[in-house]
mmCIF file of N, CA and C in Angstrom:
data_model
loop_
_atom_site.group_PDB
_atom_site.id
_atom_site.type_symbol
_atom_site.label_atom_id
_atom_site.label_comp_id
_atom_site.label_asym_id
_atom_site.label_seq_id
_atom_site.Cartn_x
_atom_site.Cartn_y
_atom_site.Cartn_z
ATOM 1 N N UNK C 18 0.861 -1.170 0.000
ATOM 2 C CA UNK C 18 0.000 0.000 0.000
ATOM 3 C C UNK C 18 0.908 1.233 0.000
ATOM 4 N N UNK C 19 0.601 2.180 -0.849
ATOM 5 C CA UNK C 19 1.339 3.434 -0.899
ATOM 6 C C UNK C 19 0.711 4.446 0.061
ATOM 7 N N UNK C 20 1.400 5.563 0.245
ATOM 8 C CA UNK C 20 0.823 6.644 1.060
ATOM 9 C C UNK C 20 -0.528 7.081 0.492
ATOM 10 N N UNK C 21 -0.609 7.168 -0.816
ATOM 11 C CA UNK C 21 -1.849 7.599 -1.462
ATOM 12 C C UNK C 21 -2.962 6.598 -1.199
ATOM 13 N N UNK C 22 -2.656 5.312 -1.278
ATOM 14 C CA UNK C 22 -3.670 4.289 -1.002
ATOM 15 C C UNK C 22 -4.118 4.331 0.454
ATOM 16 N N UNK C 23 -3.192 4.593 1.374
ATOM 17 C CA UNK C 23 -3.569 4.737 2.786
ATOM 18 C C UNK C 23 -4.473 5.951 2.972
ATOM 19 N N UNK C 24 -4.133 7.071 2.329
ATOM 20 C CA UNK C 24 -5.015 8.250 2.368
ATOM 21 C C UNK C 24 -6.398 7.889 1.877
ATOM 22 N N UNK C 25 -6.459 7.221 0.724
ATOM 23 C CA UNK C 25 -7.745 6.863 0.131
ATOM 24 C C UNK C 25 -8.560 5.976 1.069
ATOM 25 N N UNK C 26 -7.887 5.048 1.758
ATOM 26 C CA UNK C 26 -8.569 4.138 2.669
ATOM 27 C C UNK C 26 -9.248 4.913 3.806
ATOM 28 N N UNK C 27 -8.489 5.787 4.492
ATOM 29 C CA UNK C 27 -9.070 6.533 5.606
ATOM 30 C C UNK C 27 -10.049 7.602 5.127
ATOM 31 N N UNK C 28 -9.784 8.196 3.975
ATOM 32 C CA UNK C 28 -10.728 9.148 3.398
ATOM 33 C C UNK C 28 -12.076 8.466 3.153
ATOM 34 N N UNK C 29 -12.050 7.258 2.591
ATOM 35 C CA UNK C 29 -13.288 6.520 2.317
ATOM 36 C C UNK C 29 -14.047 6.220 3.605
ATOM 37 N N UNK C 30 -13.331 5.843 4.660
ATOM 38 C CA UNK C 30 -13.990 5.583 5.948
ATOM 39 C C UNK C 30 -14.714 6.841 6.423
ATOM 40 N N UNK C 31 -14.068 7.997 6.298
ATOM 41 C CA UNK C 31 -14.683 9.255 6.740
ATOM 42 C C UNK C 31 -15.836 9.659 5.825
ATOM 43 N N UNK C 32 -15.619 9.598 4.519
ATOM 44 C CA UNK C 32 -16.596 10.102 3.546
ATOM 45 C C UNK C 32 -17.863 9.253 3.492
ATOM 46 N N UNK C 33 -17.759 7.976 3.827
ATOM 47 C CA UNK C 33 -18.919 7.087 3.733
ATOM 48 C C UNK C 33 -19.708 6.990 5.035
ATOM 49 N N UNK C 34 -19.254 7.647 6.079
ATOM 50 C CA UNK C 34 -19.935 7.549 7.367
ATOM 51 C C UNK C 34 -21.058 8.582 7.454
ATOM 52 N N UNK C 35 -22.284 8.111 7.637
ATOM 53 C CA UNK C 35 -23.432 9.028 7.660
ATOM 54 C C UNK C 35 -23.448 9.922 8.894
ATOM 55 N N UNK C 36 -22.958 9.436 10.038
ATOM 56 C CA UNK C 36 -22.927 10.281 11.236
ATOM 57 C C UNK C 36 -21.982 11.469 11.047
ATOM 58 N N UNK C 37 -20.871 11.241 10.384
ATOM 59 C CA UNK C 37 -19.961 12.345 10.090
ATOM 60 C C UNK C 37 -20.622 13.304 9.102
ATOM 61 N N UNK C 38 -21.267 12.767 8.080
ATOM 62 C CA UNK C 38 -21.894 13.601 7.050
ATOM 63 C C UNK C 38 -22.933 14.553 7.628
ATOM 64 N N UNK C 39 -23.737 14.076 8.589
ATOM 65 C CA UNK C 39 -24.772 14.950 9.145
ATOM 66 C C UNK C 39 -24.229 15.894 10.217
ATOM 67 N N UNK C 40 -23.047 15.608 10.747
ATOM 68 C CA UNK C 40 -22.471 16.436 11.813
ATOM 69 C C UNK C 40 -21.551 17.521 11.273
ATOM 70 N N UNK C 41 -20.710 17.169 10.324
ATOM 71 C CA UNK C 41 -19.690 18.087 9.813
ATOM 72 C C UNK C 41 -20.330 19.191 8.982
ATOM 73 N N UNK C 42 -19.969 20.444 9.265
ATOM 74 C CA UNK C 42 -20.516 21.582 8.532
ATOM 75 C C UNK C 42 -19.618 22.006 7.372
ATOM 76 N N UNK C 43 -18.652 21.182 7.039
ATOM 77 C CA UNK C 43 -17.742 21.491 5.945
ATOM 78 C C UNK C 43 -17.458 20.244 5.132
ATOM 79 N N UNK C 44 -16.244 20.165 4.634
ATOM 80 C CA UNK C 44 -15.865 19.096 3.719
ATOM 81 C C UNK C 44 -14.853 18.143 4.343
ATOM 82 N N UNK C 45 -14.678 17.026 3.657
ATOM 83 C CA UNK C 45 -13.613 16.074 3.985
ATOM 84 C C UNK C 45 -12.627 16.128 2.828
ATOM 85 N N UNK C 46 -11.354 16.295 3.163
ATOM 86 C CA UNK C 46 -10.322 16.423 2.139
ATOM 87 C C UNK C 46 -9.334 15.267 2.216
ATOM 88 N N UNK C 47 -8.899 14.843 1.054
ATOM 89 C CA UNK C 47 -7.885 13.812 0.940
ATOM 90 C C UNK C 47 -6.542 14.491 0.697
ATOM 91 N N UNK C 48 -5.680 14.471 1.668
ATOM 92 C CA UNK C 48 -4.315 14.991 1.662
ATOM 93 C C UNK C 48 -4.197 16.432 2.133
ATOM 94 N N UNK C 49 -4.937 17.376 1.546
ATOM 95 C CA UNK C 49 -4.878 18.765 2.008
ATOM 96 C C UNK C 49 -6.132 19.509 1.583
ATOM 97 N N UNK C 50 -6.355 20.642 2.236
ATOM 98 C CA UNK C 50 -7.510 21.475 1.920
ATOM 99 C C UNK C 50 -7.352 22.155 0.571
ATOM 100 N N UNK C 51 -8.489 22.576 0.021
ATOM 101 C CA UNK C 51 -8.468 23.374 -1.195
ATOM 102 C C UNK C 51 -7.929 24.767 -0.878
ATOM 103 N N UNK C 52 -7.253 25.357 -1.839
ATOM 104 C CA UNK C 52 -6.781 26.731 -1.669
ATOM 105 C C UNK C 52 -7.984 27.651 -1.466
ATOM 106 N N UNK C 53 -7.802 28.645 -0.621
ATOM 107 C CA UNK C 53 -8.862 29.606 -0.355
ATOM 108 C C UNK C 53 -9.820 29.159 0.737
ATOM 109 N N UNK C 54 -9.586 27.979 1.309
ATOM 110 C CA UNK C 54 -10.452 27.473 2.375
ATOM 111 C C UNK C 54 -9.607 27.202 3.614
ATOM 112 N N UNK C 55 -8.806 28.174 3.992
ATOM 113 C CA UNK C 55 -7.872 27.972 5.087
ATOM 114 C C UNK C 55 -8.531 27.922 6.456
ATOM 115 N N UNK C 56 -9.716 28.503 6.596
ATOM 116 C CA UNK C 56 -10.413 28.466 7.882
ATOM 117 C C UNK C 56 -11.836 27.990 7.629
ATOM 118 N N UNK C 57 -12.065 26.733 7.919
ATOM 119 C CA UNK C 57 -13.388 26.143 7.768
ATOM 120 C C UNK C 57 -13.471 24.897 8.630
ATOM 121 N N UNK C 58 -14.665 24.492 8.960
ATOM 122 C CA UNK C 58 -14.854 23.234 9.659
ATOM 123 C C UNK C 58 -14.678 22.125 8.628
ATOM 124 N N UNK C 59 -13.678 21.280 8.840
ATOM 125 C CA UNK C 59 -13.404 20.237 7.865
ATOM 126 C C UNK C 59 -12.557 19.128 8.492
ATOM 127 N N UNK C 60 -12.438 18.045 7.755
ATOM 128 C CA UNK C 60 -11.570 16.931 8.120
ATOM 129 C C UNK C 60 -10.568 16.766 6.996
ATOM 130 N N UNK C 61 -9.292 16.641 7.357
ATOM 131 C CA UNK C 61 -8.232 16.436 6.372
ATOM 132 C C UNK C 61 -7.494 15.150 6.725
ATOM 133 N N UNK C 62 -7.400 14.240 5.758
ATOM 134 C CA UNK C 62 -6.710 12.960 5.939
ATOM 135 C C UNK C 62 -5.377 13.027 5.216
ATOM 136 N N UNK C 63 -4.293 12.641 5.902
ATOM 137 C CA UNK C 63 -2.996 12.554 5.234
ATOM 138 C C UNK C 63 -2.170 11.426 5.842
ATOM 139 N N UNK C 64 -1.256 10.917 5.054
ATOM 140 C CA UNK C 64 -0.372 9.832 5.484
ATOM 141 C C UNK C 64 1.069 10.270 5.246
ATOM 142 N N UNK C 65 1.755 10.724 6.299
ATOM 143 C CA UNK C 65 3.125 11.200 6.122
ATOM 144 C C UNK C 65 4.171 10.092 5.972
ATOM 145 N N UNK C 66 3.852 8.872 6.442
ATOM 146 C CA UNK C 66 4.896 7.861 6.456
ATOM 147 C C UNK C 66 4.313 6.453 6.378
ATOM 148 N N UNK C 67 4.976 5.618 5.590
ATOM 149 C CA UNK C 67 4.748 4.176 5.622
ATOM 150 C C UNK C 67 6.008 3.499 5.101
ATOM 151 N N UNK C 68 6.206 2.250 5.521
ATOM 152 C CA UNK C 68 7.324 1.488 4.982
ATOM 153 C C UNK C 68 6.767 0.466 4.000
ATOM 154 N N UNK C 69 7.653 -0.310 3.418
ATOM 155 C CA UNK C 69 7.218 -1.332 2.476
ATOM 156 C C UNK C 69 7.760 -2.691 2.881
ATOM 157 N N UNK C 70 7.834 -2.907 4.203
ATOM 158 C CA UNK C 70 8.198 -4.198 4.759
ATOM 159 C C UNK C 70 6.982 -5.107 4.736
ATOM 160 N N UNK C 71 7.169 -6.343 5.118
ATOM 161 C CA UNK C 71 6.069 -7.310 5.292
ATOM 162 C C UNK C 71 6.043 -7.775 6.722
ATOM 163 N N UNK C 72 5.029 -7.557 7.528
ATOM 164 C CA UNK C 72 3.873 -6.722 7.196
ATOM 165 C C UNK C 72 4.271 -5.252 7.147
ATOM 166 N N UNK C 73 3.519 -4.530 6.382
ATOM 167 C CA UNK C 73 3.779 -3.104 6.199
ATOM 168 C C UNK C 73 3.178 -2.319 7.358
ATOM 169 N N UNK C 74 3.875 -1.273 7.782
ATOM 170 C CA UNK C 74 3.331 -0.400 8.817
ATOM 171 C C UNK C 74 3.478 1.054 8.400
ATOM 172 N N UNK C 75 2.694 1.882 9.038
ATOM 173 C CA UNK C 75 2.748 3.309 8.760
ATOM 174 C C UNK C 75 1.836 4.051 9.710
ATOM 175 N N UNK C 76 1.698 5.338 9.486
ATOM 176 C CA UNK C 76 0.723 6.103 10.265
ATOM 177 C C UNK C 76 0.066 7.151 9.377
ATOM 178 N N UNK C 77 -1.154 7.442 9.734
ATOM 179 C CA UNK C 77 -1.950 8.441 9.029
ATOM 180 C C UNK C 77 -2.504 9.422 10.051
ATOM 181 N N UNK C 78 -2.802 10.606 9.579
ATOM 182 C CA UNK C 78 -3.411 11.635 10.417
ATOM 183 C C UNK C 78 -4.814 11.928 9.918
ATOM 184 N N UNK C 79 -5.716 12.084 10.853
ATOM 185 C CA UNK C 79 -7.028 12.640 10.548
ATOM 186 C C UNK C 79 -7.118 13.918 11.377
ATOM 187 N N UNK C 80 -7.096 15.052 10.690
ATOM 188 C CA UNK C 80 -7.116 16.351 11.353
ATOM 189 C C UNK C 80 -8.504 16.956 11.246
ATOM 190 N N UNK C 81 -9.061 17.303 12.391
ATOM 191 C CA UNK C 81 -10.412 17.850 12.477
ATOM 192 C C UNK C 81 -10.282 19.341 12.787
ATOM 193 N N UNK C 82 -10.536 20.175 11.780
ATOM 194 C CA UNK C 82 -10.378 21.631 11.905
ATOM 195 C C UNK C 82 -11.715 22.282 12.211
ATOM 196 N N UNK C 83 -11.705 23.196 13.187
ATOM 197 C CA UNK C 83 -12.907 23.947 13.552
ATOM 198 C C UNK C 83 -12.496 25.409 13.798
ATOM 199 N N UNK C 84 -13.163 26.362 13.142
ATOM 200 C CA UNK C 84 -12.845 27.770 13.392
ATOM 201 C C UNK C 84 -13.043 28.129 14.866
ATOM 202 N N UNK C 85 -12.201 29.023 15.335
ATOM 203 C CA UNK C 85 -12.350 29.520 16.701
ATOM 204 C C UNK C 85 -13.632 30.338 16.801
ATOM 205 N N UNK C 86 -14.112 30.497 18.025
ATOM 206 C CA UNK C 86 -15.316 31.292 18.241
ATOM 207 C C UNK C 86 -14.945 32.539 19.045
ATOM 208 N N UNK C 87 -15.728 33.569 18.868
ATOM 209 C CA UNK C 87 -15.504 34.820 19.593
ATOM 210 C C UNK C 87 -16.243 34.740 20.919
ATOM 211 N N UNK C 88 -15.514 34.962 21.993
ATOM 212 C CA UNK C 88 -16.108 35.008 23.325
ATOM 213 C C UNK C 88 -15.665 36.311 23.993
ATOM 214 N N UNK C 89 -16.455 36.748 24.950
ATOM 215 C CA UNK C 89 -16.106 37.959 25.694
ATOM 216 C C UNK C 89 -15.626 37.538 27.077
ATOM 217 N N UNK C 90 -14.398 37.906 27.389
ATOM 218 C CA UNK C 90 -13.809 37.623 28.694
ATOM 219 C C UNK C 90 -13.313 38.943 29.266
ATOM 220 N N UNK C 91 -13.794 39.293 30.456
ATOM 221 C CA UNK C 91 -13.440 40.558 31.094
ATOM 222 C C UNK C 91 -13.706 41.753 30.174
ATOM 223 N N UNK C 92 -14.821 41.682 29.440
ATOM 224 C CA UNK C 92 -15.210 42.789 28.584
ATOM 225 C C UNK C 92 -14.473 42.875 27.261
ATOM 226 N N UNK C 93 -13.601 41.919 26.968
ATOM 227 C CA UNK C 93 -12.840 41.951 25.718
ATOM 228 C C UNK C 93 -13.198 40.735 24.869
ATOM 229 N N UNK C 94 -13.440 40.988 23.583
ATOM 230 C CA UNK C 94 -13.697 39.889 22.660
ATOM 231 C C UNK C 94 -12.392 39.182 22.337
ATOM 232 N N UNK C 95 -12.450 37.867 22.401
ATOM 233 C CA UNK C 95 -11.263 37.048 22.133
ATOM 234 C C UNK C 95 -11.671 35.830 21.324
ATOM 235 N N UNK C 96 -10.710 35.286 20.619
ATOM 236 C CA UNK C 96 -10.927 34.018 19.929
ATOM 237 C C UNK C 96 -10.516 32.878 20.848
ATOM 238 N N UNK C 97 -11.387 31.897 20.954
ATOM 239 C CA UNK C 97 -11.117 30.711 21.764
ATOM 240 C C UNK C 97 -11.502 29.478 20.946
ATOM 241 N N UNK C 98 -10.876 28.331 21.233
ATOM 242 C CA UNK C 98 -11.251 27.121 20.503
ATOM 243 C C UNK C 98 -12.696 26.737 20.785
ATOM 244 N N UNK C 99 -13.362 26.248 19.760
ATOM 245 C CA UNK C 99 -14.741 25.787 19.905
ATOM 246 C C UNK C 99 -14.679 24.320 20.344
ATOM 247 N N UNK C 100 -14.474 24.128 21.633
ATOM 248 C CA UNK C 100 -14.244 22.789 22.182
ATOM 249 C C UNK C 100 -15.456 21.879 22.008
ATOM 250 N N UNK C 101 -16.644 22.426 22.052
ATOM 251 C CA UNK C 101 -17.842 21.601 21.888
ATOM 252 C C UNK C 101 -17.889 20.984 20.495
ATOM 253 N N UNK C 102 -17.644 21.779 19.459
ATOM 254 C CA UNK C 102 -17.648 21.257 18.082
ATOM 255 C C UNK C 102 -16.491 20.283 17.874
ATOM 256 N N UNK C 103 -15.310 20.620 18.373
ATOM 257 C CA UNK C 103 -14.162 19.715 18.238
ATOM 258 C C UNK C 103 -14.468 18.361 18.872
ATOM 259 N N UNK C 104 -15.076 18.378 20.043
ATOM 260 C CA UNK C 104 -15.402 17.145 20.748
ATOM 261 C C UNK C 104 -16.456 16.330 20.002
ATOM 262 N N UNK C 105 -17.490 16.993 19.526
ATOM 263 C CA UNK C 105 -18.567 16.292 18.814
ATOM 264 C C UNK C 105 -18.050 15.603 17.555
ATOM 265 N N UNK C 106 -17.299 16.336 16.748
ATOM 266 C CA UNK C 106 -16.801 15.759 15.496
ATOM 267 C C UNK C 106 -15.785 14.659 15.782
ATOM 268 N N UNK C 107 -14.923 14.872 16.763
ATOM 269 C CA UNK C 107 -13.935 13.853 17.121
ATOM 270 C C UNK C 107 -14.620 12.563 17.549
ATOM 271 N N UNK C 108 -15.672 12.662 18.324
ATOM 272 C CA UNK C 108 -16.425 11.468 18.738
ATOM 273 C C UNK C 108 -16.975 10.714 17.539
ATOM 274 N N UNK C 109 -17.491 11.445 16.539
ATOM 275 C CA UNK C 109 -18.028 10.798 15.330
ATOM 276 C C UNK C 109 -16.918 10.110 14.537
ATOM 277 N N UNK C 110 -15.753 10.754 14.444
ATOM 278 C CA UNK C 110 -14.630 10.158 13.712
ATOM 279 C C UNK C 110 -14.139 8.897 14.421
ATOM 280 N N UNK C 111 -13.994 8.953 15.734
ATOM 281 C CA UNK C 111 -13.552 7.766 16.485
ATOM 282 C C UNK C 111 -14.545 6.616 16.323
ATOM 283 N N UNK C 112 -15.833 6.929 16.346
ATOM 284 C CA UNK C 112 -16.846 5.888 16.152
ATOM 285 C C UNK C 112 -16.751 5.283 14.754
ATOM 286 N N UNK C 113 -16.515 6.121 13.748
ATOM 287 C CA UNK C 113 -16.375 5.621 12.374
ATOM 288 C C UNK C 113 -15.166 4.694 12.253
ATOM 289 N N UNK C 114 -14.071 5.040 12.904
ATOM 290 C CA UNK C 114 -12.882 4.187 12.868
ATOM 291 C C UNK C 114 -13.133 2.855 13.568
ATOM 292 N N UNK C 115 -13.930 2.886 14.638
ATOM 293 C CA UNK C 115 -14.234 1.660 15.378
ATOM 294 C C UNK C 115 -15.121 0.705 14.585
ATOM 295 N N UNK C 116 -16.055 1.253 13.832
ATOM 296 C CA UNK C 116 -17.028 0.378 13.173
ATOM 297 C C UNK C 116 -16.700 0.036 11.727
ATOM 298 N N UNK C 117 -15.742 0.694 11.123
ATOM 299 C CA UNK C 117 -15.416 0.466 9.713
ATOM 300 C C UNK C 117 -14.002 -0.077 9.580
ATOM 301 N N UNK C 118 -13.889 -1.367 9.557
ATOM 302 C CA UNK C 118 -12.586 -1.994 9.396
ATOM 303 C C UNK C 118 -12.343 -2.321 7.918
ATOM 304 N N UNK C 119 -11.078 -2.392 7.542
ATOM 305 C CA UNK C 119 -10.673 -2.746 6.187
ATOM 306 C C UNK C 119 -9.991 -4.101 6.269
ATOM 307 N N UNK C 120 -10.422 -5.036 5.442
ATOM 308 C CA UNK C 120 -9.868 -6.385 5.483
ATOM 309 C C UNK C 120 -8.359 -6.364 5.241
ATOM 310 N N UNK C 121 -7.630 -7.027 6.137
ATOM 311 C CA UNK C 121 -6.175 -7.130 6.016
ATOM 312 C C UNK C 121 -5.404 -5.978 6.630
ATOM 313 N N UNK C 122 -6.122 -4.950 7.097
ATOM 314 C CA UNK C 122 -5.471 -3.789 7.701
ATOM 315 C C UNK C 122 -6.002 -3.641 9.123
ATOM 316 N N UNK C 123 -5.097 -3.463 10.064
ATOM 317 C CA UNK C 123 -5.539 -3.190 11.432
ATOM 318 C C UNK C 123 -4.909 -1.887 11.884
ATOM 319 N N UNK C 124 -5.635 -1.192 12.734
ATOM 320 C CA UNK C 124 -5.107 0.057 13.281
ATOM 321 C C UNK C 124 -5.461 0.155 14.746
ATOM 322 N N UNK C 125 -4.657 0.951 15.433
ATOM 323 C CA UNK C 125 -4.867 1.173 16.856
ATOM 324 C C UNK C 125 -5.792 2.365 17.046
ATOM 325 N N UNK C 126 -6.369 2.473 18.249
ATOM 326 C CA UNK C 126 -7.099 3.700 18.569
ATOM 327 C C UNK C 126 -6.089 4.840 18.451
ATOM 328 N N UNK C 127 -6.482 5.935 17.834
ATOM 329 C CA UNK C 127 -5.507 7.000 17.567
ATOM 330 C C UNK C 127 -5.066 7.764 18.811
ATOM 331 N N UNK C 128 -3.876 8.346 18.687
ATOM 332 C CA UNK C 128 -3.419 9.320 19.664
ATOM 333 C C UNK C 128 -4.101 10.635 19.314
ATOM 334 N N UNK C 129 -4.481 11.399 20.319
ATOM 335 C CA UNK C 129 -5.245 12.622 20.088
ATOM 336 C C UNK C 129 -4.521 13.826 20.676
ATOM 337 N N UNK C 130 -4.367 14.874 19.860
ATOM 338 C CA UNK C 130 -3.712 16.097 20.303
ATOM 339 C C UNK C 130 -4.506 17.304 19.823
ATOM 340 N N UNK C 131 -4.777 18.260 20.709
ATOM 341 C CA UNK C 131 -5.405 19.519 20.335
ATOM 342 C C UNK C 131 -4.305 20.483 19.917
ATOM 343 N N UNK C 132 -4.448 21.063 18.723
ATOM 344 C CA UNK C 132 -3.424 21.952 18.170
ATOM 345 C C UNK C 132 -4.064 23.288 17.777
ATOM 346 N N UNK C 133 -3.268 24.343 17.862
ATOM 347 C CA UNK C 133 -3.720 25.654 17.380
ATOM 348 C C UNK C 133 -3.112 25.880 16.011
ATOM 349 N N UNK C 134 -3.931 26.297 15.076
ATOM 350 C CA UNK C 134 -3.441 26.664 13.748
ATOM 351 C C UNK C 134 -3.013 28.125 13.838
ATOM 352 N N UNK C 135 -1.716 28.355 13.833
ATOM 353 C CA UNK C 135 -1.198 29.698 14.108
ATOM 354 C C UNK C 135 -1.472 30.700 12.986
ATOM 355 N N UNK C 136 -1.637 30.238 11.747
ATOM 356 C CA UNK C 136 -1.861 31.155 10.630
ATOM 357 C C UNK C 136 -3.331 31.482 10.405
ATOM 358 N N UNK C 137 -4.223 30.782 11.109
ATOM 359 C CA UNK C 137 -5.654 30.965 10.914
ATOM 360 C C UNK C 137 -6.346 30.932 12.274
ATOM 361 N N UNK C 138 -7.517 31.478 12.327
ATOM 362 C CA UNK C 138 -8.266 31.545 13.583
ATOM 363 C C UNK C 138 -9.014 30.236 13.795
ATOM 364 N N UNK C 139 -8.247 29.184 14.090
ATOM 365 C CA UNK C 139 -8.859 27.885 14.295
ATOM 366 C C UNK C 139 -7.962 26.999 15.145
ATOM 367 N N UNK C 140 -8.576 25.952 15.668
ATOM 368 C CA UNK C 140 -7.863 24.878 16.344
ATOM 369 C C UNK C 140 -8.229 23.581 15.632
ATOM 370 N N UNK C 141 -7.411 22.568 15.827
ATOM 371 C CA UNK C 141 -7.747 21.278 15.251
ATOM 372 C C UNK C 141 -7.298 20.151 16.157
ATOM 373 N N UNK C 142 -8.009 19.052 16.027
ATOM 374 C CA UNK C 142 -7.639 17.817 16.703
ATOM 375 C C UNK C 142 -6.849 16.989 15.705
ATOM 376 N N UNK C 143 -5.653 16.583 16.100
ATOM 377 C CA UNK C 143 -4.857 15.671 15.283
ATOM 378 C C UNK C 143 -5.028 14.269 15.854
ATOM 379 N N UNK C 144 -5.613 13.380 15.054
ATOM 380 C CA UNK C 144 -5.707 11.970 15.410
ATOM 381 C C UNK C 144 -4.647 11.238 14.597
ATOM 382 N N UNK C 145 -3.666 10.679 15.289
ATOM 383 C CA UNK C 145 -2.589 9.946 14.615
ATOM 384 C C UNK C 145 -2.871 8.455 14.768
ATOM 385 N N UNK C 146 -3.049 7.775 13.629
ATOM 386 C CA UNK C 146 -3.430 6.377 13.617
ATOM 387 C C UNK C 146 -2.260 5.540 13.101
ATOM 388 N N UNK C 147 -1.773 4.643 13.931
ATOM 389 C CA UNK C 147 -0.750 3.698 13.484
ATOM 390 C C UNK C 147 -1.459 2.473 12.947
ATOM 391 N N UNK C 148 -1.008 1.988 11.781
ATOM 392 C CA UNK C 148 -1.682 0.875 11.126
ATOM 393 C C UNK C 148 -0.676 -0.155 10.628
ATOM 394 N N UNK C 149 -1.191 -1.363 10.429
ATOM 395 C CA UNK C 149 -0.412 -2.470 9.859
ATOM 396 C C UNK C 149 -1.229 -3.069 8.725
ATOM 397 N N UNK C 150 -0.573 -3.244 7.597
ATOM 398 C CA UNK C 150 -1.205 -3.821 6.394
ATOM 399 C C UNK C 150 -0.626 -5.214 6.182
ATOM 400 N N UNK C 151 -1.460 -6.215 6.296
ATOM 401 C CA UNK C 151 -1.012 -7.603 6.102
ATOM 402 C C UNK C 151 -1.385 -8.152 4.727
ATOM 403 N N UNK C 152 -1.925 -7.326 3.853
ATOM 404 C CA UNK C 152 -2.309 -7.781 2.501
ATOM 405 C C UNK C 152 -1.082 -8.024 1.646
#
């Protein structure tokens, strides 16, 4: 399996899940977002690394981007992460990974990290999934 095939595999799991479709207010992207859509609620799937040993192993990322929300703290408007939306979408993605297995491929429950996108007014959850391909 190539990096592109791994991307396609996880993209398909996300794109075919009806719970994600009704929850997500944006798009699902394979590899990277479209230009001009730097701040939007979306899911981006990418695979930075895999080897070609037998069995093959690698890792993929599912990044859940959500625009920050404006809140007033001490009389000042500030941008803060929209933790409720991040949590809701992350729960749907984790459920999709649990219920949609690919024959010959196994993956672990992902590691989860909350990240701030410094160039845009958003935060994202990075789910890093380690997988093994026995095909």
